[in-house]
Coordinates of C-alpha atoms and ligand atoms in Angstrom, one line a residue:
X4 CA 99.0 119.8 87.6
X5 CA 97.9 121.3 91.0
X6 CA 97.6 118.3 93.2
X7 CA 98.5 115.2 92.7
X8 CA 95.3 113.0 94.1
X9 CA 94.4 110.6 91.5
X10 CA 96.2 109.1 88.5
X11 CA 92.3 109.2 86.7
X12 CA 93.2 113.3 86.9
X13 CA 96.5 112.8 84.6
X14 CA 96.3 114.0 81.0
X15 CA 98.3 111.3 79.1
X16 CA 101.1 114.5 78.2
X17 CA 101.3 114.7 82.6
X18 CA 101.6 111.0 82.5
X19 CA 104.3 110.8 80.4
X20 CA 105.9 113.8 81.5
X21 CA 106.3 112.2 85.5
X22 CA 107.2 109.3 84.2
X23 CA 110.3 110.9 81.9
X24 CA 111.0 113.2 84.8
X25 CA 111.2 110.1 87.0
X26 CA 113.8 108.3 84.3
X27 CA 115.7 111.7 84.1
X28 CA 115.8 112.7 88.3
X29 CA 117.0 108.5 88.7
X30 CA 119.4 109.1 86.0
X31 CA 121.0 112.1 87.8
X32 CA 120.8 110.5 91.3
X33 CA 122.6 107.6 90.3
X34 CA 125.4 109.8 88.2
X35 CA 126.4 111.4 91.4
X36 CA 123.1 113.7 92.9
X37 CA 120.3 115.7 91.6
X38 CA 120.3 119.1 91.5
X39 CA 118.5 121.7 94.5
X40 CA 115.7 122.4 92.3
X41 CA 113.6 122.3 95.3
X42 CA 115.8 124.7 97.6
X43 CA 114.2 126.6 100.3
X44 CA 110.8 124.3 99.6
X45 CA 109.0 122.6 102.1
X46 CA 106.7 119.4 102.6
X47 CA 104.3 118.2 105.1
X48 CA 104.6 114.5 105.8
X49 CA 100.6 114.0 107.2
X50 CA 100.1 110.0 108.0
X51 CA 96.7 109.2 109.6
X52 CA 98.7 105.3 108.9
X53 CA 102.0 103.9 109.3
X54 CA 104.1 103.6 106.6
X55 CA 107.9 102.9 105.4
X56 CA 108.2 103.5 101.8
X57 CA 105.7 106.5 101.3
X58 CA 107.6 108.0 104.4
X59 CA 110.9 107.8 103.6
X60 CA 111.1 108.2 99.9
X61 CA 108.9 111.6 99.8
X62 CA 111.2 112.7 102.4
X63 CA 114.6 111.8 101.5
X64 CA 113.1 112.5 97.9
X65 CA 112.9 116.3 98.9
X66 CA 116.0 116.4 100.6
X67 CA 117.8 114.8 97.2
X68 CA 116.0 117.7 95.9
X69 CA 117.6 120.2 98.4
X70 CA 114.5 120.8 99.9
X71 CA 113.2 119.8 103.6
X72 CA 110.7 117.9 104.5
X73 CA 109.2 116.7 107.9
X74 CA 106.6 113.8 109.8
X75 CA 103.7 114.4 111.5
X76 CA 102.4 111.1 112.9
X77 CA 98.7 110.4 113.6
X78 CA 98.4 111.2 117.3
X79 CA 100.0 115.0 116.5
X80 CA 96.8 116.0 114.1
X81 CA 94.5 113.6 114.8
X82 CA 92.8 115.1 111.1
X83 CA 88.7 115.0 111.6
X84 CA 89.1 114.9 115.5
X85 CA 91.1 117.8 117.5
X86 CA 90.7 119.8 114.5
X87 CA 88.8 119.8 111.0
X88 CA 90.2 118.5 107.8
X89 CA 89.4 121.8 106.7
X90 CA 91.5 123.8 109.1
X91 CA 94.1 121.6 108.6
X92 CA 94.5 122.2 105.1
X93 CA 94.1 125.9 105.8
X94 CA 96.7 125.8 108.4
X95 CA 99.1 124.2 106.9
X96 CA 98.6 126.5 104.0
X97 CA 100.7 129.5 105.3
X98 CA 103.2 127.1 107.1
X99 CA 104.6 124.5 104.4
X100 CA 104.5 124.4 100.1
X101 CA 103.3 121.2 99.7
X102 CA 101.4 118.4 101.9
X103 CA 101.9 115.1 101.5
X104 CA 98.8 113.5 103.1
X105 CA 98.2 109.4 104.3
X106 CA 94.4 109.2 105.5
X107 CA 91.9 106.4 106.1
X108 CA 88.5 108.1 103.6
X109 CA 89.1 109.8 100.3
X110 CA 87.2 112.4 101.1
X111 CA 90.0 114.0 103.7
X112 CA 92.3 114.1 100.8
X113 CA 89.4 116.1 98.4
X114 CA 89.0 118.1 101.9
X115 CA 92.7 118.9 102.2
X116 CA 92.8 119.6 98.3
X117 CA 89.5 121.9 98.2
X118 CA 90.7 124.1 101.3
X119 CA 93.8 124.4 100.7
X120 CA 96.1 127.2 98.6
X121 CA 99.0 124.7 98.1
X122 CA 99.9 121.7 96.6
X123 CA 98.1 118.4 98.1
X124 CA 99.8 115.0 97.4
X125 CA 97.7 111.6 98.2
X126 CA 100.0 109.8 99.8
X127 CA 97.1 106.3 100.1
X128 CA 93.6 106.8 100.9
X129 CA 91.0 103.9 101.3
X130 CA 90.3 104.6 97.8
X131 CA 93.1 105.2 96.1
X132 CA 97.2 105.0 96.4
X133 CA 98.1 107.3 93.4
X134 CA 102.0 107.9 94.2
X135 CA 102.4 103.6 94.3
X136 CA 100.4 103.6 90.8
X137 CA 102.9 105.5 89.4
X138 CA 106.1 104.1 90.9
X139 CA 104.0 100.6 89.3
X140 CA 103.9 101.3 85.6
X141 CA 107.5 103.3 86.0
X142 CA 108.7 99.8 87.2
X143 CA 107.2 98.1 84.3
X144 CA 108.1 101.3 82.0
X145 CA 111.9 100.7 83.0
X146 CA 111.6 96.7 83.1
X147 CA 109.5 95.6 80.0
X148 CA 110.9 99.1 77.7
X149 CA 106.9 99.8 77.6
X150 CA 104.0 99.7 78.9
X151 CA 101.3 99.6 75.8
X152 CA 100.2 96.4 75.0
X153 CA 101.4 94.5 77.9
X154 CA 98.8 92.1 80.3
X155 CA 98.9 93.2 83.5
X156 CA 96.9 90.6 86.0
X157 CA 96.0 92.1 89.2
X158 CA 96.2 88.9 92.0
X159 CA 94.1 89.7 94.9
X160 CA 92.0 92.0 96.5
X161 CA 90.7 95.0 94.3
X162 CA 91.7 97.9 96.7
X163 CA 93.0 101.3 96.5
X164 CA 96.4 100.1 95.0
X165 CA 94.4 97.9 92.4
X166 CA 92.9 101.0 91.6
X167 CA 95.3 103.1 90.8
X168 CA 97.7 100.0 89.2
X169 CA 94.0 100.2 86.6
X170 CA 93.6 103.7 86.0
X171 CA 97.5 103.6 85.1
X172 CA 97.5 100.4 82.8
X173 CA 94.6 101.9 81.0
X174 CA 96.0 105.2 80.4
X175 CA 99.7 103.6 79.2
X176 CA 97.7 101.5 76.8
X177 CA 98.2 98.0 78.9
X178 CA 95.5 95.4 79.4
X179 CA 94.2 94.6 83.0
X180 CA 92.8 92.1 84.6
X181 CA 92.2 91.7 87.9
X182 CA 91.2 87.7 90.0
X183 CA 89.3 88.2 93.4
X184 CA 87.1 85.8 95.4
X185 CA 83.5 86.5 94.6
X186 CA 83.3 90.3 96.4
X187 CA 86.6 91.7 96.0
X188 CA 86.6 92.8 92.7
X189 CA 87.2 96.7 92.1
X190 CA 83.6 98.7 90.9
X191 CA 81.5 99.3 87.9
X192 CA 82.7 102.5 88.1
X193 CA 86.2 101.9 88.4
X194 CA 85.7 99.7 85.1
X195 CA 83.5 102.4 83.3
X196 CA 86.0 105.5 84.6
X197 CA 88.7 103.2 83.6
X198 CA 87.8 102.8 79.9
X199 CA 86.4 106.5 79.5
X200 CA 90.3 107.4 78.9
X201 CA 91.6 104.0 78.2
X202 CA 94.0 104.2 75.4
X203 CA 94.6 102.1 72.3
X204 CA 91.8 99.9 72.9
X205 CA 93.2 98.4 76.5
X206 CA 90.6 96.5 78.2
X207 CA 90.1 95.9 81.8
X208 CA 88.4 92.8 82.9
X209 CA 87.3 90.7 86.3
X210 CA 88.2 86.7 85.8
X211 CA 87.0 84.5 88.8
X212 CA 89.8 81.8 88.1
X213 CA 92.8 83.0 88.9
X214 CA 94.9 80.8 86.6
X215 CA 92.6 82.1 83.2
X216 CA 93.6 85.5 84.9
X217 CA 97.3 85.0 84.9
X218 CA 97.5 83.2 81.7
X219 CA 100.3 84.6 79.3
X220 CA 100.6 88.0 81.4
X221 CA 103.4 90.1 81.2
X222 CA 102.8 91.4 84.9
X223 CA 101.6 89.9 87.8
X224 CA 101.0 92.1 91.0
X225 CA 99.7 91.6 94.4
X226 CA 99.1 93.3 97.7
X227 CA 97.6 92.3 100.7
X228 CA 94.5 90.6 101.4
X229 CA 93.6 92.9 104.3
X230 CA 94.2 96.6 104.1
X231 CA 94.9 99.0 106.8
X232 CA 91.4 99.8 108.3
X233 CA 89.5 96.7 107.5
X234 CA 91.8 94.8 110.5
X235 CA 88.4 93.4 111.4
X236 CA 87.5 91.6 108.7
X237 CA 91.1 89.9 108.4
X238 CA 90.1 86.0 109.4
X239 CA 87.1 86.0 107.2
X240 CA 89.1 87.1 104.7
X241 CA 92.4 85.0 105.2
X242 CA 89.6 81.9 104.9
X243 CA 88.5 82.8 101.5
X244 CA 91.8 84.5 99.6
X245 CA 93.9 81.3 99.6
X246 CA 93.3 80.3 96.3
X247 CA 94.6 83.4 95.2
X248 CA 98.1 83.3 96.3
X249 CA 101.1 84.1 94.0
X250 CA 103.1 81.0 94.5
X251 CA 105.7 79.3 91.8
X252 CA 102.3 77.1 90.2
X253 CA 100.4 80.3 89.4
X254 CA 103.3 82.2 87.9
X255 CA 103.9 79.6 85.3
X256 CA 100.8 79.9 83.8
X257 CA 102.2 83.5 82.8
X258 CA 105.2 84.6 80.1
X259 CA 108.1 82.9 81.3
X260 CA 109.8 86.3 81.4
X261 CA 106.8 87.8 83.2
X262 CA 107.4 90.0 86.3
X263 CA 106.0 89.5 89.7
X264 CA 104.9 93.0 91.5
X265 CA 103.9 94.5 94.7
X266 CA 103.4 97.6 96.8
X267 CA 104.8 95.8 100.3
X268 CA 104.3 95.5 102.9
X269 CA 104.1 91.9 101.9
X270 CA 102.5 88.9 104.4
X271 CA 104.6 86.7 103.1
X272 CA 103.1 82.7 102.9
X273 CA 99.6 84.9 102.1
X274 CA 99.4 86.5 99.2
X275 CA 102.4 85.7 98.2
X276 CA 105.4 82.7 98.8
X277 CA 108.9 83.2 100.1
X278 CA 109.7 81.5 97.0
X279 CA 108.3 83.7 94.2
X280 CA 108.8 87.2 96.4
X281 CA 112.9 86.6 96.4
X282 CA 112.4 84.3 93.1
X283 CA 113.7 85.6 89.4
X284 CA 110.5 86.9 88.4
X285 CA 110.4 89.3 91.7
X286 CA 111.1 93.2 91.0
X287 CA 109.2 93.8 94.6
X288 CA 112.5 95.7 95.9
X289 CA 114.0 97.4 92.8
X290 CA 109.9 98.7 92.8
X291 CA 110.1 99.7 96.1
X292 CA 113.3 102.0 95.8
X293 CA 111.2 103.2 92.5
X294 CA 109.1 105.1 95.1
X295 CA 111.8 107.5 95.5
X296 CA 112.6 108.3 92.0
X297 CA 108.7 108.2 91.2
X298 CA 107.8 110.7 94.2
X299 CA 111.1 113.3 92.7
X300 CA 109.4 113.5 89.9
X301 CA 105.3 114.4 91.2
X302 CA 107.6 116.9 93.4
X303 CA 109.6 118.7 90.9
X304 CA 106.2 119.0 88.4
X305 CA 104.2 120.7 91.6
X306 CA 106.8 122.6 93.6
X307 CA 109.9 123.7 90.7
X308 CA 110.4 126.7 89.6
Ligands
CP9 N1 103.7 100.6 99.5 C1 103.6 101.5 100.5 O1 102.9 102.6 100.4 O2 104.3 101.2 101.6 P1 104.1 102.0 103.0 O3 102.8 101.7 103.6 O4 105.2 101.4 103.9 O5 104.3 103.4 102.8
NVA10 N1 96.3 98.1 100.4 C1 97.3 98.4 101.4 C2 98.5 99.1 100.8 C3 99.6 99.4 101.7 C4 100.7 100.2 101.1 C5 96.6 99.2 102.5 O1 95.9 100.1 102.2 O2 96.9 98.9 103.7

């Protein structure tokens, strides 16, 4: 693995080996600390975005690691403006071992990876959010004791973290289905990419009604309706994403154990209810601290020894 920009690049043996290396690296932590495997390595924080999670568990994730780590917000680059993408990546290249990069199109992030001679790390583009996919099906991994064979029903707009949540339920062997308003739903492509490497016959699907969509699942996930970028579009599309809240009627169409996912931020009373967010079925914090344990492990595979 060179970069880490897309869970579609994983072969299933890199899948499973992050998501082992994540079980193992928690496992230490939590016995006491992790060993310096990353000593005297160094990462670029690049966010184009705000951000909490991605932020702080890459960084205290190398530092866990013994290795440093450091923010650069988006007025300090300003990526594609003051300078090229290009340069940046090529700058940065005989500075740091790693960059960790949050940017608004894709195509900065196969910019920074094609000009550069280090690691690059997607840390969220508008396509894609690669590091949440994985810290997604670890979650379910360490909650459900598998991942093959489960229903996972995406709630919501089909955006970069739907994408990645799809190329990762496909490749563990899980069903997917994700509900949108007429619009919203992820691409053909995304659909016909997904099934190229799907894996024991796991489907992926679109279902208008979001109750068919939830229906037995074993997973249901959300984000928000409006991601950062598309600010502008937010009251058209708070009018039409109502009936696609997670609230305690939709959950109980699914398993009664299911479990209730997502990335957060969370606009809670949109997409999702006080009530199921801090409700039994809610994992949305111990998935959140997952980011930590998930980002150790796409470190250790690019920058170890
Ligand atoms: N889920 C996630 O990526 O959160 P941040 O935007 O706070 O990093
Ligand atoms: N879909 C959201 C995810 C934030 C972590 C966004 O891109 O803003």
């Amino acid at each position: 693995m060179k970069h880490f920009l897309s869970i579609a690049d994983l072969t299933p043996t890199e899948l499973e080996n992050l998501l082992q290396l994540a079980l193992d690296l928690k496992a230490e932590w939590q016995a006491g600390g992790n060993k310096p495997i990353l000593k005297g390595k160094s990462l670029a924080l690049v966010f184009q975005k705000p951000s909490l999670r991605t932020r702080v568990s890459f960084e205290m994730g190398m530092v866990h690691l013994g290795g440093y780590a450091f923010y650069m917000s988006p007025d300090e680059i300003k990526m594609g403006g003051r300078e090229s993408v290009a340069d940046v990546a090529r700058v940065l290249s005989g500075y740091v071992d790693a960059v960790m990069a949050r940017v608004f199109p894709h195509e900065h992030i196969l910019e920074l990876a094609a000009n550069s001679t280090i690691p690059i790390i997607n840390g969220l583009s508008a396509y894609n959010h690669p590091a949440q996919g994985l810290t997604d099906v670890f979650t379910i991994l360490e909650t459900k004791g598998k991942v093959a064979g489960l229903k996972i029903a995406f709630v919501g707009d089909g955006n970069n973290v739907a994408r990645s949540l799809l190329f990762g339920a496909m490749k563990l062997g899980a069903d997917f289905v994700l509900t949108a308003p007429t619009g919203y739903d992820l691409t053909a492509e995304d659909y016909i990419l997904a099934k190229e490497f799907s894996v024991g016959g796991a489907t992926a699907v679109y279902e208008h009604d979001p109750i068919k969509a939830v229906a037995d699942a074993d997973v249901i996930y959300t984000d928000v309706w409006t991601s950062m970028g598309q600010e502008e579009e937010k009251a058209k599309r708070l009018a039409i994403f109502p009936p696609y809240q997670i609230n305690s009627a939709l959950v109980s169409h699914a398993k009664p154990d299911c479990i209730v996912m997502h990335c957060l931020p969370a606009h809670r009373g949109e997409e999702i209810t006080d009530e199921v967010a801090d409700g039994p079925h809610s994992v949305l914090f111990p998935q959140a601290w997952n980011r930590m344990h998930a980002q150790k492990a796409i470190l250790a595979t690019l920058l170890a020894d």
